[in-house]
PDB file of C-alpha atoms in Angstrom:
ATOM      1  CA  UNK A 403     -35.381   6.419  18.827  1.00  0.00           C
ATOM      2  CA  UNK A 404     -35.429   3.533  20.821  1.00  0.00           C
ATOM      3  CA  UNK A 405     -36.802   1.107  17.554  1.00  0.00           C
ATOM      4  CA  UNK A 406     -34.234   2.652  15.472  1.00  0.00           C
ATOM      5  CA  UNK A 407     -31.836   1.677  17.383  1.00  0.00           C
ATOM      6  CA  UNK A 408     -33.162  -1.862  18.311  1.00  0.00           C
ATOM      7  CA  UNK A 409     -33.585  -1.943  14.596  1.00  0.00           C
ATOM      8  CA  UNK A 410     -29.938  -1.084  13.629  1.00  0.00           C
ATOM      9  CA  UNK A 411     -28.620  -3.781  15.747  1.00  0.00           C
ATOM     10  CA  UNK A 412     -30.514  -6.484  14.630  1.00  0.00           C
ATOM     11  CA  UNK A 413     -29.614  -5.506  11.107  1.00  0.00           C
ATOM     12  CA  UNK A 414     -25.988  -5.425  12.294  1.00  0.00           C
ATOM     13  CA  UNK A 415     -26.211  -9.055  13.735  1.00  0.00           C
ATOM     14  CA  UNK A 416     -28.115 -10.422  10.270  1.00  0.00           C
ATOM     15  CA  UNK A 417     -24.991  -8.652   8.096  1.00  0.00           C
ATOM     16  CA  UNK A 418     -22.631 -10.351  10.625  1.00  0.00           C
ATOM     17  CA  UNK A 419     -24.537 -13.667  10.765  1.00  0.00           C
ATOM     18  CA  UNK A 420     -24.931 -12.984   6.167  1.00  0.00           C
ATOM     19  CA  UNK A 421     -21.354 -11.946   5.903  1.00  0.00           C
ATOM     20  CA  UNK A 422     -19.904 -15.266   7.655  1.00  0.00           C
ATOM     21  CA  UNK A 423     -22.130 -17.382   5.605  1.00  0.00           C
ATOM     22  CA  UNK A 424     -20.572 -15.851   2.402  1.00  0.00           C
ATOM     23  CA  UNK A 425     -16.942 -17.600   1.670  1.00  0.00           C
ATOM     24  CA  UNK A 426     -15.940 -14.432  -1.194  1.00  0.00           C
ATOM     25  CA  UNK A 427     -17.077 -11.630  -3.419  1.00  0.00           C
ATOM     26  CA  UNK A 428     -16.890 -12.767  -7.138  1.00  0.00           C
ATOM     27  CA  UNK A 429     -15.406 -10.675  -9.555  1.00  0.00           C
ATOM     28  CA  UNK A 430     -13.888  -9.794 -13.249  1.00  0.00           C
ATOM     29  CA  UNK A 431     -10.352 -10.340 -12.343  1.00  0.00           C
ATOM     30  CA  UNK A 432      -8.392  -6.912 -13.196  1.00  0.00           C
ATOM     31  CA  UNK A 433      -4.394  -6.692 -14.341  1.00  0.00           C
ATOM     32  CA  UNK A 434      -2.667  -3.081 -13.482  1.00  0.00           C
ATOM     33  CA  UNK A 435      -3.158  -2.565 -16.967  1.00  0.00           C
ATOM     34  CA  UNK A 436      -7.158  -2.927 -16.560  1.00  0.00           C
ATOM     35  CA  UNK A 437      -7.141  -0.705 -13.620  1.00  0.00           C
ATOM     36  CA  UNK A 438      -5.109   1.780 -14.912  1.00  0.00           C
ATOM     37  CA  UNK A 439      -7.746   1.997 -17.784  1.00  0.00           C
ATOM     38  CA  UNK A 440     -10.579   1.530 -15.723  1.00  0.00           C
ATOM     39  CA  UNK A 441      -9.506   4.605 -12.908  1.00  0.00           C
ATOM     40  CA  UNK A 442      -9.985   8.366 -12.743  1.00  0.00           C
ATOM     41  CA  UNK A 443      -7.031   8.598 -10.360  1.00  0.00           C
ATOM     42  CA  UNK A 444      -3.926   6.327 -10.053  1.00  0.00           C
ATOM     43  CA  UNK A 445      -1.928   7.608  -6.673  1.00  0.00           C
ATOM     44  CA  UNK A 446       0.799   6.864  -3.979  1.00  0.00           C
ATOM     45  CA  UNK A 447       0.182   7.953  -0.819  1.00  0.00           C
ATOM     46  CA  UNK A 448      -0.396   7.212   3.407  1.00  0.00           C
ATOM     47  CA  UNK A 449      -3.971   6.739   4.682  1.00  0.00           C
ATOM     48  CA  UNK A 450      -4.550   9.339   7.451  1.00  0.00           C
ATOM     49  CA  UNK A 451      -7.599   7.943   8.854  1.00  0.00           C
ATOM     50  CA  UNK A 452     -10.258   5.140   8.357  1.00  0.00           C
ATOM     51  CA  UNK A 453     -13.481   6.309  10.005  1.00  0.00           C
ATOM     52  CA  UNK A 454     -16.410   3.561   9.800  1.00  0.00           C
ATOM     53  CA  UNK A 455     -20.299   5.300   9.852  1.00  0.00           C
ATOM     54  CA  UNK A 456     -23.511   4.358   8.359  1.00  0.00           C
ATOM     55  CA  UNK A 457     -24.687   5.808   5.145  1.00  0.00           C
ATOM     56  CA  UNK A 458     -27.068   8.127   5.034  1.00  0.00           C
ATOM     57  CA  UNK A 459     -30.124   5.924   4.344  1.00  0.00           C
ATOM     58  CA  UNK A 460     -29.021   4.151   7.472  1.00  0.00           C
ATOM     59  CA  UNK A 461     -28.912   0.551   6.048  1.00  0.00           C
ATOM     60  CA  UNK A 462     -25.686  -0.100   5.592  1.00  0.00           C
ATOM     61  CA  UNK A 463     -21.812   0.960   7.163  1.00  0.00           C
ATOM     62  CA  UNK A 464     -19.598   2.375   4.926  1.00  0.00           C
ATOM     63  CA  UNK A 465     -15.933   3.314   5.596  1.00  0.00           C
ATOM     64  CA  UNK A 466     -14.012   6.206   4.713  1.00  0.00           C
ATOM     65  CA  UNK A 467     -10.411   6.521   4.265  1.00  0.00           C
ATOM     66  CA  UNK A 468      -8.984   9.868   3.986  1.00  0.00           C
ATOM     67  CA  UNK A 469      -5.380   9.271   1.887  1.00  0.00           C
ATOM     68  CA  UNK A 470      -2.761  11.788   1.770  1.00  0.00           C
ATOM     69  CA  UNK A 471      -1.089  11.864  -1.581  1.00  0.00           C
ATOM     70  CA  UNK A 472       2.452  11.506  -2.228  1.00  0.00           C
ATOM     71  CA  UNK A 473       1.988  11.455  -6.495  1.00  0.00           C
ATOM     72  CA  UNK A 474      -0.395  10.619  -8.516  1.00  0.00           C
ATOM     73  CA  UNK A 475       0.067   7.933 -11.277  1.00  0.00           C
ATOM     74  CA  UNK A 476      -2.769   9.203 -13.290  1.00  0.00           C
ATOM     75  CA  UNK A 477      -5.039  11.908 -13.086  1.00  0.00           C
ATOM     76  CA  UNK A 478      -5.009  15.569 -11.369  1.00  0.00           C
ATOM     77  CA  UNK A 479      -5.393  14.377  -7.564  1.00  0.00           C
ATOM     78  CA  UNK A 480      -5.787  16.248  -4.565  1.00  0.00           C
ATOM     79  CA  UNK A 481      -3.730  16.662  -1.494  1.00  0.00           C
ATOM     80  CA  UNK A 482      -6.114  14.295   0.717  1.00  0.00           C
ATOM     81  CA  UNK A 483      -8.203  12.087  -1.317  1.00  0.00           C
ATOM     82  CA  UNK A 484     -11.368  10.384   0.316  1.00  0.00           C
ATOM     83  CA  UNK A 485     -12.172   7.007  -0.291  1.00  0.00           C
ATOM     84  CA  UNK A 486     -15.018   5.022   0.368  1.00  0.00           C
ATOM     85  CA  UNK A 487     -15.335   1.554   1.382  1.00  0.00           C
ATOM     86  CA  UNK A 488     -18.113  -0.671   1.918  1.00  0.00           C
ATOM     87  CA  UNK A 489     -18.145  -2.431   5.825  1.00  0.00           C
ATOM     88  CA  UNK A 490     -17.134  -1.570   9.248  1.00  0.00           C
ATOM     89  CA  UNK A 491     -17.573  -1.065  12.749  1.00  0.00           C
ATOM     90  CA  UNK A 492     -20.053   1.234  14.054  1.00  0.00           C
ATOM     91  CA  UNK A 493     -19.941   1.023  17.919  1.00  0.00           C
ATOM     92  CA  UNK A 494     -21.591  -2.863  18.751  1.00  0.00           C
ATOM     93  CA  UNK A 495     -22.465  -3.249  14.859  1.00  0.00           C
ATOM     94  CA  UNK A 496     -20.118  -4.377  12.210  1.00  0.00           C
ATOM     95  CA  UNK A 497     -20.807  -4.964   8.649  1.00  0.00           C
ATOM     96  CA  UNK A 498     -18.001  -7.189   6.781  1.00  0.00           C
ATOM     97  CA  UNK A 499     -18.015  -7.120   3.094  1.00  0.00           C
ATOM     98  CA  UNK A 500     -15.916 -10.168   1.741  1.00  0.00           C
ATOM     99  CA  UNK A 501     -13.470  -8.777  -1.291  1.00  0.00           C
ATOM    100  CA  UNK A 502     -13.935  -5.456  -0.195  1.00  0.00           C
ATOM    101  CA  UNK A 503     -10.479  -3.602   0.555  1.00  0.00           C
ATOM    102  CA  UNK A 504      -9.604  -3.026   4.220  1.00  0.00           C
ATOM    103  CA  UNK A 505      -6.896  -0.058   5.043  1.00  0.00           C
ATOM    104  CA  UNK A 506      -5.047   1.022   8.353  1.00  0.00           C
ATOM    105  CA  UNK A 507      -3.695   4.705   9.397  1.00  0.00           C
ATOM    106  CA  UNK A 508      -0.505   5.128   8.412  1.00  0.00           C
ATOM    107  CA  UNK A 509      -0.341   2.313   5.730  1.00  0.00           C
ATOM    108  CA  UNK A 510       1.756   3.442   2.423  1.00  0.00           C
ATOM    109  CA  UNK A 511      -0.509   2.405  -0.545  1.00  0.00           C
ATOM    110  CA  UNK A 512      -1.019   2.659  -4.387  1.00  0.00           C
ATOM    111  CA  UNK A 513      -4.310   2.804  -4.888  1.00  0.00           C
ATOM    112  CA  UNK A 514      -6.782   2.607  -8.548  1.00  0.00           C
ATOM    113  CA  UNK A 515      -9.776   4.939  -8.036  1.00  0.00           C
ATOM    114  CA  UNK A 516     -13.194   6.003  -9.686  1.00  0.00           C
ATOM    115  CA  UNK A 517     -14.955   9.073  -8.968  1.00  0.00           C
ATOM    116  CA  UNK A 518     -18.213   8.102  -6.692  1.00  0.00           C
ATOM    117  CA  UNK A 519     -21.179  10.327  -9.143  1.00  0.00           C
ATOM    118  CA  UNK A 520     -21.749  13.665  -7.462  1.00  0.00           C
ATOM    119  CA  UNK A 521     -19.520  13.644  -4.678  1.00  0.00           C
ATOM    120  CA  UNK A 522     -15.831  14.796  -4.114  1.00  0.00           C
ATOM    121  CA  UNK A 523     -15.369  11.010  -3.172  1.00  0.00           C
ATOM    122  CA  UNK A 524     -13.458   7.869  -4.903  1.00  0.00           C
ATOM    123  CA  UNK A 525     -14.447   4.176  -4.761  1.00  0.00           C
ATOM    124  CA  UNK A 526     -11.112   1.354  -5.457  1.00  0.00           C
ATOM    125  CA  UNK A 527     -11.686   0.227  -8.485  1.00  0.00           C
ATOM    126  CA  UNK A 528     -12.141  -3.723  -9.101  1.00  0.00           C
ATOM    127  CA  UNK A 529     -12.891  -3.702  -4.884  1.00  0.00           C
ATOM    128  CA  UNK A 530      -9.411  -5.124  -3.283  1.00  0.00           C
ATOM    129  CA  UNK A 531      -7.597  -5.724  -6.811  1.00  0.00           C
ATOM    130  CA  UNK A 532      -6.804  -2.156  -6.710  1.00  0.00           C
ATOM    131  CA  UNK A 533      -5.630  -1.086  -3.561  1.00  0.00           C
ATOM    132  CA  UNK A 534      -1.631  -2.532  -3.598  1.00  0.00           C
ATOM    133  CA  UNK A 535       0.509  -1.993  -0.437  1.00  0.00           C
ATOM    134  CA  UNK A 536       3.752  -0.721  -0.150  1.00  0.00           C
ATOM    135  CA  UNK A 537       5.910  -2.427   2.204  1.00  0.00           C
ATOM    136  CA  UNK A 538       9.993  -2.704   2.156  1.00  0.00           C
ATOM    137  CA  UNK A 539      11.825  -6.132   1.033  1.00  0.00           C
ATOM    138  CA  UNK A 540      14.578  -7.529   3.032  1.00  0.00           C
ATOM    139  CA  UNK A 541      17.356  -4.949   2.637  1.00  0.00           C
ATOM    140  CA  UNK A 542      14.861  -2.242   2.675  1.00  0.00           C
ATOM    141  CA  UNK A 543      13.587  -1.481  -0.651  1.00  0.00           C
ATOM    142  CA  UNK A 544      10.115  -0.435  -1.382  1.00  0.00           C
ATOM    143  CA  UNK A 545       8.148  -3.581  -2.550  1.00  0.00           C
ATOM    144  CA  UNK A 546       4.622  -3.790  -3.453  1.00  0.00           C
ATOM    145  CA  UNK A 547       2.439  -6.238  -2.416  1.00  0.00           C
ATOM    146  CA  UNK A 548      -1.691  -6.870  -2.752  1.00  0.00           C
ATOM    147  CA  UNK A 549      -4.259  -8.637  -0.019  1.00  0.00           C
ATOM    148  CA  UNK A 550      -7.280 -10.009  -1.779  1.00  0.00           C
ATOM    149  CA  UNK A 551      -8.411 -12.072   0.993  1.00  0.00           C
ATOM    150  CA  UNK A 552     -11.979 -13.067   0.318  1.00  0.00           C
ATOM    151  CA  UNK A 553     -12.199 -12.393  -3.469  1.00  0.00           C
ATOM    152  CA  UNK A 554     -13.102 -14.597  -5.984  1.00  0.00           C
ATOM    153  CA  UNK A 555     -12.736 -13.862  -9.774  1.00  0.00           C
ATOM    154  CA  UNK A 556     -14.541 -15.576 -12.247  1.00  0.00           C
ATOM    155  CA  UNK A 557     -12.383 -16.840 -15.127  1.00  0.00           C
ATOM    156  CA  UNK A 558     -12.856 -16.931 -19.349  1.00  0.00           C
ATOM    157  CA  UNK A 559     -14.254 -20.473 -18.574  1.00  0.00           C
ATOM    158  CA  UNK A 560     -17.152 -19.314 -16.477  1.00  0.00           C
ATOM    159  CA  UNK A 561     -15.375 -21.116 -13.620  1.00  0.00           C
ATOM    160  CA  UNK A 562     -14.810 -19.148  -9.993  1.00  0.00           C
ATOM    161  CA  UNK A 563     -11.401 -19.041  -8.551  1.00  0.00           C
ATOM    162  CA  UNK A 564      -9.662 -17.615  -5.785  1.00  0.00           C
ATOM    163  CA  UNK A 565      -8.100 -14.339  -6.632  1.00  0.00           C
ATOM    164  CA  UNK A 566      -4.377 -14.198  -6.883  1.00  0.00           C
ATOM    165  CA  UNK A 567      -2.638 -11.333  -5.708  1.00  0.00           C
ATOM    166  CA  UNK A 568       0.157  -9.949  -7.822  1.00  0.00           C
ATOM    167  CA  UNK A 569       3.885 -11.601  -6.606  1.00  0.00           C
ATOM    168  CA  UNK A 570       5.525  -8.929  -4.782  1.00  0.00           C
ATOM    169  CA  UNK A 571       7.360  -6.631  -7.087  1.00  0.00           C
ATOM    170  CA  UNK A 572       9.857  -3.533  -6.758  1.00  0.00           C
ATOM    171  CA  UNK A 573       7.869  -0.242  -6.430  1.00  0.00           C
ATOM    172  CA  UNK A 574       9.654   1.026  -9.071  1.00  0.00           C
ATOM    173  CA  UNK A 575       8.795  -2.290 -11.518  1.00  0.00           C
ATOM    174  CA  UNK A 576       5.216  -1.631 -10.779  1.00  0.00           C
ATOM    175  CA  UNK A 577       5.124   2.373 -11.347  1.00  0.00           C
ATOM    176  CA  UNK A 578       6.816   1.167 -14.968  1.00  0.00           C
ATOM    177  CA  UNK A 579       4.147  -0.998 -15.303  1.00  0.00           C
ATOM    178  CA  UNK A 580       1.239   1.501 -14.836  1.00  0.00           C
ATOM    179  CA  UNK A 581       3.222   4.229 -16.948  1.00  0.00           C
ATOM    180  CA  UNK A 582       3.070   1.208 -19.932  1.00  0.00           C
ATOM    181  CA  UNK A 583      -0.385   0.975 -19.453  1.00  0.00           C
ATOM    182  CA  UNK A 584      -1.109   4.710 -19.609  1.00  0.00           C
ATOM    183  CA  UNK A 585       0.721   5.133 -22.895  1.00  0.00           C
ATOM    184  CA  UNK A 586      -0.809   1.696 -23.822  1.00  0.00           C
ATOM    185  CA  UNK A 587       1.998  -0.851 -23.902  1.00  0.00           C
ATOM    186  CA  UNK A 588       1.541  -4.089 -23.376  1.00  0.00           C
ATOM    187  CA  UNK A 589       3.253  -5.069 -20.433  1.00  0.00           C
TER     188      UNK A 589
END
């Protein structure tokens, strides 16, 4: 038990000392109307909890974030929807996984998700370019807004760039966007 453990935490310090050397995840960038298309589930809701643990091959920390769902955009959701992330914090070992999206209990969120294969879980689609926050503009209506803080999307060129989140836009604005994209309208 002892080795195991010695074992985890030197594989916690090398994914620390890995993750720091990495500046960004690269990926396809992704438009709400992408997402939509790309996701089982579209929903609204308020994460409950985010509870970091290794998987069960003991290699790696994942995160899961239990959402409670206000409506869903797309797709037949449930009342609590899990999500999993990759990274986290698993007593003195942390895994950090640039690009991937981070969440906090009692954070209002729209969220893109894919069914994880054989399990009542959901991944974000297109890692932080689908998890969008909801926050409230300066006379107190609902904006939404979108971190994607160490991702990198590759572009038609072949070039990598910094992803750009979206500019903050009305809730409503961006529910009319998704609904477009459902019933295939350009935007």
């Amino acid at each position: 038990m002892g080795a195991l453990r010695a074992l985890r935490r030197f594989l916690g310090l090398f994914l620390l000392l890995a993750a720091s050397s990495a500046h960004a995840t690269i990926v396809l960038p992704m438009d709400v109307e992408a997402l939509t298309r790309r996701s089982d589930l579209v929903v609204r809701g308020r994460a409950l909890s985010v509870q970091p643990a290794w998987s069960s091959d003991g290699r790696r920390i994942q995160t899961t974030v239990r959402v409670e769902v206000a409506s869903s955009l797309k797709g037949q959701a449930p009342k609590v929807v899990e999500i999993v992330t990759p990274g986290g914090v698993v007593g003195e070992i942390g895994q950090q996984v640039s690009g991937a999206p981070q969440f906090a209990p009692g954070e209002q969120v729209i969220v893109f998700l894919e069914k994880v294969p054989q399990v009542a879980r959901f991944q974000v689609a297109g890692m932080a370019q689908g998890k969008f926050e909801l926050t409230a503009d300066a006379k107190g209506q609902p904006i939404v807004t979108q971190s994607l803080a160490g991702l990198a999307v590759l572009g038609p060129d072949g070039k990598v760039r910094e992803a750009q989140p979206i500019a903050p836009t009305p809730e409503a604005d961006f529910v009319a966007r998704v609904q477009r994209a459902l019933r295939g309208s350009a935007p």
